[in-house]
GROMACS .gro file of C-alpha atoms in nm:
model
  339
    1MET     CA    1  -0.403  -0.936  -1.702
    2LYS     CA    2  -0.598  -0.866  -1.432
    3LYS     CA    3  -0.529  -0.565  -1.248
    4SER     CA    4  -0.762  -0.526  -0.937
    5ILE     CA    5  -0.758  -0.258  -0.686
    6SER     CA    6  -0.591  -0.502  -0.456
    7MET     CA    7  -0.321  -0.603  -0.690
    8LYS     CA    8  -0.217  -0.235  -0.751
    9LEU     CA    9  -0.228  -0.164  -0.391
   10ILE     CA   10   0.038  -0.452  -0.329
   11GLU     CA   11   0.243  -0.324  -0.628
   12VAL     CA   12   0.282  -0.013  -0.496
   13TYR     CA   13   0.295  -0.026  -0.086
   14LEU     CA   14   0.658   0.092  -0.049
   15ILE     CA   15   0.522   0.390  -0.259
   16PHE     CA   16   0.419   0.674  -0.061
   17ALA     CA   17   0.375   0.954  -0.239
   18LEU     CA   18   0.478   1.142  -0.596
   19VAL     CA   19   0.814   1.195  -0.501
   20VAL     CA   20   0.918   0.974  -0.208
   21ILE     CA   21   1.055   0.743  -0.460
   22THR     CA   22   1.322   1.005  -0.543
   23TYR     CA   23   1.539   1.033  -0.243
   24SER     CA   24   1.820   0.842  -0.360
   25SER     CA   25   1.795   0.834  -0.743
   26ALA     CA   26   1.614   1.045  -1.003
   27ILE     CA   27   1.325   1.306  -1.000
   28PRO     CA   28   1.007   1.157  -1.081
   29LYS     CA   29   0.838   1.301  -1.415
   30PRO     CA   30   0.545   1.500  -1.396
   31GLY     CA   31   0.244   1.337  -1.391
   32GLU     CA   32   0.379   0.981  -1.261
   33ASP     CA   33   0.104   0.971  -0.991
   34LYS     CA   34  -0.123   0.686  -1.041
   35LYS     CA   35   0.125   0.470  -0.911
   36ASN     CA   36   0.225   0.658  -0.618
   37ARG     CA   37  -0.058   0.712  -0.415
   38VAL     CA   38  -0.071   0.715  -0.052
   39HIS     CA   39  -0.429   0.521  -0.046
   40GLU     CA   40  -0.242   0.206  -0.243
   41GLN     CA   41  -0.009   0.123   0.028
   42LYS     CA   42  -0.178   0.013   0.373
   43LEU     CA   43  -0.290  -0.354   0.376
   44SER     CA   44  -0.612  -0.242   0.567
   45ASP     CA   45  -0.712  -0.081   0.244
   46MET     CA   46  -0.674  -0.349   0.034
   47GLU     CA   47  -0.960  -0.591  -0.077
   48HIS     CA   48  -0.793  -0.910  -0.098
   49GLU     CA   49  -1.083  -1.091  -0.209
   50HIS     CA   50  -1.261  -1.095  -0.541
   51GLU     CA   51  -1.561  -1.306  -0.565
   52GLY     CA   52  -1.469  -1.562  -0.317
   53GLU     CA   53  -1.085  -1.612  -0.433
   54HIS     CA   54  -0.806  -1.481  -0.152
   55ASN     CA   55  -0.541  -1.279  -0.309
   56PRO     CA   56  -0.247  -1.473  -0.253
   57ASP     CA   57  -0.045  -1.153  -0.323
   58TYR     CA   58  -0.200  -0.998  -0.010
   59ASP     CA   59  -0.104  -1.345   0.204
   60HIS     CA   60   0.258  -1.312   0.151
   61GLU     CA   61   0.282  -0.954   0.228
   62ALA     CA   62   0.076  -0.936   0.520
   63PHE     CA   63   0.293  -1.233   0.644
   64LEU     CA   64   0.638  -1.155   0.518
   65GLY     CA   65   0.629  -0.761   0.420
   66LYS     CA   66   0.723  -0.653   0.106
   67ASP     CA   67   1.107  -0.568   0.160
   68GLU     CA   68   1.155  -0.939   0.258
   69ALA     CA   69   0.911  -1.074  -0.025
   70LYS     CA   70   1.139  -1.029  -0.344
   71THR     CA   71   1.314  -1.306  -0.441
   72PHE     CA   72   1.098  -1.624  -0.328
   73ASP     CA   73   1.138  -1.742  -0.682
   74GLN     CA   74   1.529  -1.797  -0.611
   75LEU     CA   75   1.417  -2.107  -0.379
   76THR     CA   76   1.317  -2.462  -0.392
   77PRO     CA   77   0.987  -2.568  -0.234
   78ASP     CA   78   1.206  -2.712   0.000
   79GLU     CA   79   1.472  -2.423   0.125
   80SER     CA   80   1.095  -2.246   0.113
   81LYS     CA   81   1.002  -2.446   0.382
   82ASP     CA   82   1.309  -2.483   0.587
   83ARG     CA   83   1.339  -2.104   0.599
   84LEU     CA   84   0.981  -2.069   0.653
   85GLY     CA   85   0.980  -2.332   0.944
   86ILE     CA   86   1.196  -2.092   1.100
   87ILE     CA   87   1.017  -1.808   1.112
   88VAL     CA   88   0.754  -1.999   1.232
   89GLY     CA   89   0.956  -2.036   1.537
   90LYS     CA   90   0.983  -1.685   1.559
   91ILE     CA   91   0.602  -1.660   1.547
   92ASP     CA   92   0.536  -1.927   1.838
   93LYS     CA   93   0.584  -1.726   2.163
   94ASP     CA   94   0.474  -1.915   2.396
   95GLY     CA   95   0.683  -2.221   2.209
   96ASP     CA   96   0.410  -2.503   2.238
   97GLY     CA   97   0.427  -2.617   1.904
   98GLN     CA   98   0.086  -2.408   1.768
   99VAL     CA   99   0.025  -2.095   1.630
  100THR     CA  100  -0.266  -1.920   1.754
  101GLU     CA  101  -0.505  -1.650   1.570
  102GLN     CA  102  -0.359  -1.421   1.833
  103GLU     CA  103   0.017  -1.498   1.780
  104LEU     CA  104  -0.035  -1.473   1.442
  105LYS     CA  105  -0.213  -1.161   1.431
  106ASP     CA  106   0.062  -0.981   1.631
  107TRP     CA  107   0.356  -1.107   1.437
  108ILE     CA  108   0.159  -0.960   1.079
  109GLN     CA  109   0.126  -0.611   1.303
  110TYR     CA  110   0.461  -0.660   1.401
  111VAL     CA  111   0.605  -0.717   1.007
  112GLN     CA  112   0.409  -0.352   0.949
  113LYS     CA  113   0.534  -0.178   1.227
  114ARG     CA  114   0.880  -0.290   1.140
  115TYR     CA  115   0.855  -0.185   0.763
  116ILE     CA  116   0.776   0.146   0.869
  117VAL     CA  117   1.047   0.226   1.103
  118THR     CA  118   1.317   0.046   0.859
  119ASP     CA  119   1.200   0.263   0.600
  120THR     CA  120   1.182   0.606   0.808
  121ASP     CA  121   1.528   0.501   0.899
  122ARG     CA  122   1.663   0.420   0.573
  123MET     CA  123   1.489   0.782   0.430
  124TRP     CA  124   1.629   1.042   0.726
  125LYS     CA  125   1.985   0.903   0.708
  126ASP     CA  126   1.970   0.986   0.294
  127HIS     CA  127   1.916   1.370   0.412
  128ASN     CA  128   2.087   1.668   0.541
  129ILE     CA  129   1.967   1.646   0.963
  130GLU     CA  130   2.002   1.953   1.125
  131GLY     CA  131   2.074   1.886   1.495
  132ASP     CA  132   1.776   1.644   1.508
  133LYS     CA  133   1.514   1.794   1.280
  134LEU     CA  134   1.500   1.750   0.920
  135SER     CA  135   1.400   2.126   0.736
  136TRP     CA  136   1.152   2.151   0.491
  137SER     CA  137   1.446   2.312   0.227
  138ALA     CA  138   1.660   2.036   0.281
  139TYR     CA  139   1.404   1.790   0.176
  140LYS     CA  140   1.319   1.947  -0.091
  141GLN     CA  141   1.686   1.999  -0.224
  142ARG     CA  142   1.772   1.630  -0.165
  143THR     CA  143   1.432   1.530  -0.304
  144TYR     CA  144   1.409   1.823  -0.642
  145GLY     CA  145   1.771   1.894  -0.657
  146SER     CA  146   1.694   2.231  -0.606
  147ASP     CA  147   1.565   2.431  -0.360
  148ASP     CA  148   1.421   2.735  -0.619
  149ASP     CA  149   1.102   2.877  -0.580
  150PRO     CA  150   0.868   2.660  -0.791
  151ASN     CA  151   0.631   2.890  -0.868
  152GLU     CA  152   0.916   3.078  -1.087
  153GLU     CA  153   0.870   2.984  -1.476
  154ASP     CA  154   1.257   2.998  -1.440
  155SER     CA  155   1.274   2.812  -1.189
  156SER     CA  156   1.432   2.454  -1.214
  157THR     CA  157   1.174   2.323  -1.027
  158PHE     CA  158   0.896   2.461  -1.220
  159SER     CA  159   0.767   2.169  -1.382
  160TYR     CA  160   0.751   1.999  -1.042
  161LYS     CA  161   0.525   2.285  -0.897
  162ASP     CA  162   0.214   2.072  -0.826
  163MET     CA  163   0.426   1.764  -0.666
  164ILE     CA  164   0.621   1.988  -0.477
  165GLN     CA  165   0.267   2.210  -0.332
  166ARG     CA  166   0.163   1.844  -0.265
  167ASP     CA  167   0.448   1.744  -0.075
  168GLU     CA  168   0.437   2.062   0.097
  169ARG     CA  169   0.095   2.016   0.218
  170ARG     CA  170   0.154   1.715   0.343
  171TRP     CA  171   0.503   1.823   0.529
  172LYS     CA  172   0.279   2.106   0.710
  173THR     CA  173   0.021   1.824   0.828
  174ALA     CA  174   0.289   1.610   0.958
  175ASP     CA  175   0.445   1.927   1.159
  176LYS     CA  176   0.229   1.919   1.501
  177ASP     CA  177   0.402   2.220   1.625
  178ASN     CA  178   0.443   2.374   1.332
  179ASP     CA  179   0.812   2.480   1.329
  180GLY     CA  180   0.875   2.424   0.974
  181PHE     CA  181   1.094   2.094   1.041
  182LEU     CA  182   1.034   1.743   1.110
  183THR     CA  183   1.138   1.545   1.384
  184LYS     CA  184   1.204   1.149   1.306
  185GLU     CA  185   0.887   1.088   1.417
  186GLU     CA  186   0.667   1.355   1.200
  187PHE     CA  187   0.892   1.244   0.942
  188ALA     CA  188   0.744   0.869   0.961
  189ASP     CA  189   0.400   1.016   0.978
  190PHE     CA  190   0.508   1.224   0.668
  191LEU     CA  191   0.608   0.948   0.472
  192HIS     CA  192   0.306   0.682   0.631
  193PRO     CA  193   0.021   0.895   0.659
  194GLU     CA  194  -0.208   0.642   0.645
  195GLU     CA  195  -0.094   0.554   0.973
  196ALA     CA  196  -0.146   0.851   1.186
  197GLU     CA  197  -0.494   0.953   1.246
  198HIS     CA  198  -0.416   1.358   1.212
  199MET     CA  199  -0.287   1.251   0.839
  200ARG     CA  200  -0.596   1.056   0.779
  201ASP     CA  201  -0.751   1.355   0.573
  202ILE     CA  202  -0.467   1.372   0.376
  203VAL     CA  203  -0.507   1.011   0.258
  204VAL     CA  204  -0.868   1.102   0.158
  205LYS     CA  205  -0.756   1.410  -0.024
  206GLU     CA  206  -0.443   1.295  -0.247
  207THR     CA  207  -0.679   0.992  -0.314
  208MET     CA  208  -0.922   1.214  -0.466
  209GLU     CA  209  -0.685   1.429  -0.646
  210ASP     CA  210  -0.507   1.139  -0.840
  211ILE     CA  211  -0.857   0.983  -0.929
  212ASP     CA  212  -1.081   1.294  -1.019
  213LYS     CA  213  -0.946   1.366  -1.329
  214ASP     CA  214  -1.214   1.626  -1.449
  215LYS     CA  215  -1.178   1.798  -1.130
  216ASP     CA  216  -1.548   1.810  -1.038
  217GLY     CA  217  -1.493   1.760  -0.623
  218PHE     CA  218  -1.611   1.348  -0.756
  219ILE     CA  219  -1.542   1.021  -0.846
  220SER     CA  220  -1.718   0.860  -1.118
  221LEU     CA  221  -1.743   0.530  -1.206
  222GLU     CA  222  -1.554   0.564  -1.530
  223GLU     CA  223  -1.282   0.753  -1.343
  224TYR     CA  224  -1.307   0.481  -1.097
  225ILE     CA  225  -1.259   0.205  -1.333
  226ALA     CA  226  -0.977   0.366  -1.558
  227ASP     CA  227  -0.762   0.454  -1.245
  228ILE     CA  228  -0.745   0.034  -1.194
  229TYR     CA  229  -0.803  -0.050  -1.561
  230ASP     CA  230  -0.464  -0.112  -1.754
  231GLU     CA  231  -0.573  -0.016  -2.117
  232GLU     CA  232  -0.225  -0.162  -2.244
  233ASP     CA  233  -0.333  -0.466  -2.120
  234ASP     CA  234  -0.700  -0.518  -2.290
  235ASP     CA  235  -0.934  -0.326  -2.517
  236PRO     CA  236  -0.985   0.020  -2.404
  237ASP     CA  237  -1.354  -0.002  -2.579
  238THR     CA  238  -1.430  -0.249  -2.277
  239ILE     CA  239  -1.411  -0.015  -2.027
  240PRO     CA  240  -1.740   0.038  -1.882
  241ASP     CA  241  -1.950   0.318  -1.842
  242GLU     CA  242  -2.265   0.409  -1.617
  243ASP     CA  243  -2.493   0.451  -1.928
  244THR     CA  244  -2.390   0.102  -2.105
  245ASN     CA  245  -2.374  -0.235  -2.036
  246LEU     CA  246  -2.044  -0.413  -2.005
  247GLN     CA  247  -1.975  -0.545  -2.302
  248ASP     CA  248  -1.896  -0.925  -2.399
  249GLY     CA  249  -1.531  -0.974  -2.331
  250THR     CA  250  -1.457  -0.775  -2.027
  251PRO     CA  251  -1.250  -0.930  -1.756
  252ASP     CA  252  -1.432  -1.042  -1.462
  253TRP     CA  253  -1.264  -0.872  -1.252
  254VAL     CA  254  -1.369  -0.524  -1.390
  255LYS     CA  255  -1.724  -0.623  -1.355
  256SER     CA  256  -1.654  -0.710  -0.993
  257GLU     CA  257  -1.510  -0.381  -0.938
  258LYS     CA  258  -1.766  -0.183  -1.088
  259ASP     CA  259  -2.055  -0.377  -0.853
  260GLN     CA  260  -1.813  -0.270  -0.574
  261PHE     CA  261  -1.882   0.037  -0.694
  262ILE     CA  262  -2.239   0.061  -0.759
  263ASN     CA  263  -2.331  -0.155  -0.462
  264HIS     CA  264  -2.063  -0.061  -0.211
  265ARG     CA  265  -1.853   0.222  -0.235
  266ASP     CA  266  -2.139   0.472  -0.363
  267LYS     CA  267  -2.335   0.487  -0.027
  268ASN     CA  268  -2.572   0.739  -0.155
  269MET     CA  269  -2.616   0.597  -0.542
  270ASP     CA  270  -2.556   0.905  -0.670
  271GLY     CA  271  -2.379   0.757  -0.956
  272LYS     CA  272  -2.041   0.915  -0.793
  273LEU     CA  273  -1.829   0.912  -0.485
  274ASP     CA  274  -1.754   1.202  -0.239
  275GLU     CA  275  -1.531   1.237   0.009
  276GLU     CA  276  -1.737   1.086   0.294
  277GLU     CA  277  -1.741   0.734   0.048
  278VAL     CA  278  -1.394   0.795  -0.027
  279LYS     CA  279  -1.276   0.797   0.309
  280ALA     CA  280  -1.482   0.496   0.366
  281TRP     CA  281  -1.313   0.339   0.086
  282VAL     CA  282  -0.944   0.386   0.168
  283ILE     CA  283  -0.992   0.427   0.533
  284PRO     CA  284  -1.222   0.158   0.634
  285GLU     CA  285  -1.362   0.216   1.014
  286ASP     CA  286  -1.350  -0.078   1.273
  287TYR     CA  287  -1.157  -0.309   1.015
  288ASP     CA  288  -0.846  -0.489   1.176
  289HIS     CA  289  -0.653  -0.565   0.880
  290SER     CA  290  -0.425  -0.773   1.084
  291ALA     CA  291  -0.712  -0.951   1.277
  292SER     CA  292  -0.879  -1.065   0.975
  293GLU     CA  293  -0.557  -1.182   0.796
  294ALA     CA  294  -0.461  -1.418   1.053
  295LEU     CA  295  -0.830  -1.546   1.063
  296HIS     CA  296  -0.789  -1.613   0.709
  297LEU     CA  297  -0.469  -1.807   0.770
  298VAL     CA  298  -0.598  -2.019   1.026
  299ASN     CA  299  -0.891  -2.091   0.828
  300ALA     CA  300  -0.728  -2.176   0.541
  301CYS     CA  301  -0.501  -2.418   0.707
  302ASP     CA  302  -0.636  -2.561   0.982
  303SER     CA  303  -0.659  -2.898   0.867
  304ASN     CA  304  -0.748  -3.073   1.202
  305LYS     CA  305  -1.032  -2.781   1.288
  306ASP     CA  306  -0.871  -2.728   1.636
  307GLY     CA  307  -0.862  -2.332   1.572
  308LYS     CA  308  -0.476  -2.341   1.567
  309LEU     CA  309  -0.201  -2.433   1.312
  310SER     CA  310   0.054  -2.690   1.381
  311ARG     CA  311   0.411  -2.654   1.250
  312ASP     CA  312   0.322  -2.902   0.991
  313GLU     CA  313   0.011  -2.758   0.878
  314ILE     CA  314   0.181  -2.418   0.807
  315LEU     CA  315   0.472  -2.618   0.616
  316GLU     CA  316   0.201  -2.804   0.410
  317HIS     CA  317   0.053  -2.446   0.315
  318TYR     CA  318   0.356  -2.269   0.271
  319ASP     CA  319   0.263  -2.139  -0.095
  320LEU     CA  320  -0.012  -1.956   0.092
  321PHE     CA  321   0.237  -1.785   0.348
  322VAL     CA  322   0.526  -1.740   0.124
  323GLY     CA  323   0.451  -1.793  -0.216
  324SER     CA  324   0.565  -1.979  -0.503
  325GLN     CA  325   0.836  -2.028  -0.716
  326ALA     CA  326   0.678  -1.854  -0.961
  327THR     CA  327   0.616  -1.523  -0.746
  328ASP     CA  328   0.854  -1.257  -0.675
  329PHE     CA  329   0.746  -1.280  -0.317
  330GLY     CA  330   1.009  -1.433   0.003
  331GLU     CA  331   1.286  -1.230   0.043
  332ALA     CA  332   1.252  -1.286   0.416
  333LEU     CA  333   1.331  -1.652   0.381
  334THR     CA  334   1.684  -1.601   0.183
  335ARG     CA  335   1.744  -1.380   0.450
  336HIS     CA  336   1.656  -1.575   0.771
  337ASP     CA  337   1.930  -1.490   0.966
  338GLU     CA  338   1.708  -1.161   1.075
  339PHE     CA  339   1.438  -1.274   1.215
   0.00000   0.00000   0.00000
C-alpha cells in the first residue's frame, strides 16, 4: 500500500505530540512516536503531488478540515452535492455566484484557523486551569496520571521520561514570559508549534529526533525511507539504501521519495539531511499552501476557463472537494448547520 509522506502527514494532522492524544484517554505507550510528530501535521508541509498526480486526500482536508472530514462514506453523491452547495454559498462572500481564487484561499485559511481554535478550546477545558493559566505540573498530572519526577526509577512516570522531557522542552519554548504557566494563547502554540514563528525550531528538532535513529545528528536516506515505508505492507527487502539500486517490485512512490531526497531535500548532496535541510523540508519558506491549493482547485475545476468557479463547476467536481463514498472524508457535510 502506498504510504507517502503526504499521506502520512494527512493521517496524523490532528496528532501534535507524543502525548497530545492522551488528554482524554490513556497515556501513550513509549516509542509511539513515528505517527505522532509535529512535522506531519501542517498542510503547508504536505507534498500533495507525486509525479504529477494531485493527492485527493490533501484536497479534502484543505477544503474541509480533518475534524469535518470523517464520515463522507455515509453520504450518497446527491447528498454530498446538496451539502457542498451550502458550503459554496459560504465561500462566495460577495454573493455573485462565482467563487474566486482569493475566496477559496480565504476559506482554506479559515478552515485551518477554525481547527486550531476549536482544538485548543477542547484541550483547555480538559485541564485544571488555575485562574486563566495552566501550570506545567497540572498538565503533566492530567496527561501522564502523575506529577512524579520521571527521572526516579521507582516513579510511575519513569517509562515516559523521554516523552515528558520532550513535552517540557516544548512547554518552556511556548512559555513566552517564562513564568512556568501557559496562557490559552501560549497553550495553542504548545499544541500547534508549526503555527508560531518562535516555535519553529521545536518542529525541526522533534522531526530530527524521530527520524534520526542512529542519533548522529543527520537523517540518512535509509532513515528517511524507513520513516515513511510501512514494512508490514511491503517486502522490507525492497527498502532502498544509498549504495544499491532499487530492486524490481519496489513501489513507484518509494522511487519517487528517493528522488525527492537525492535531488531536492539533500541540498549539499552529501547523502544526508542536516538541520537546515530538514527545516527547508518541513517548514518551507515563501510557500503559501492556501494559495497553492486554491490555484490547484480552480485550475482543476474551471471548465470554461474564466479563472473562477461557478456553483455548477464545483458540484460537478464534488469528489475533488469532498471525496467520495469510498473515503472517510466529509463530516463537514453531515453537520452543515455549523457553516
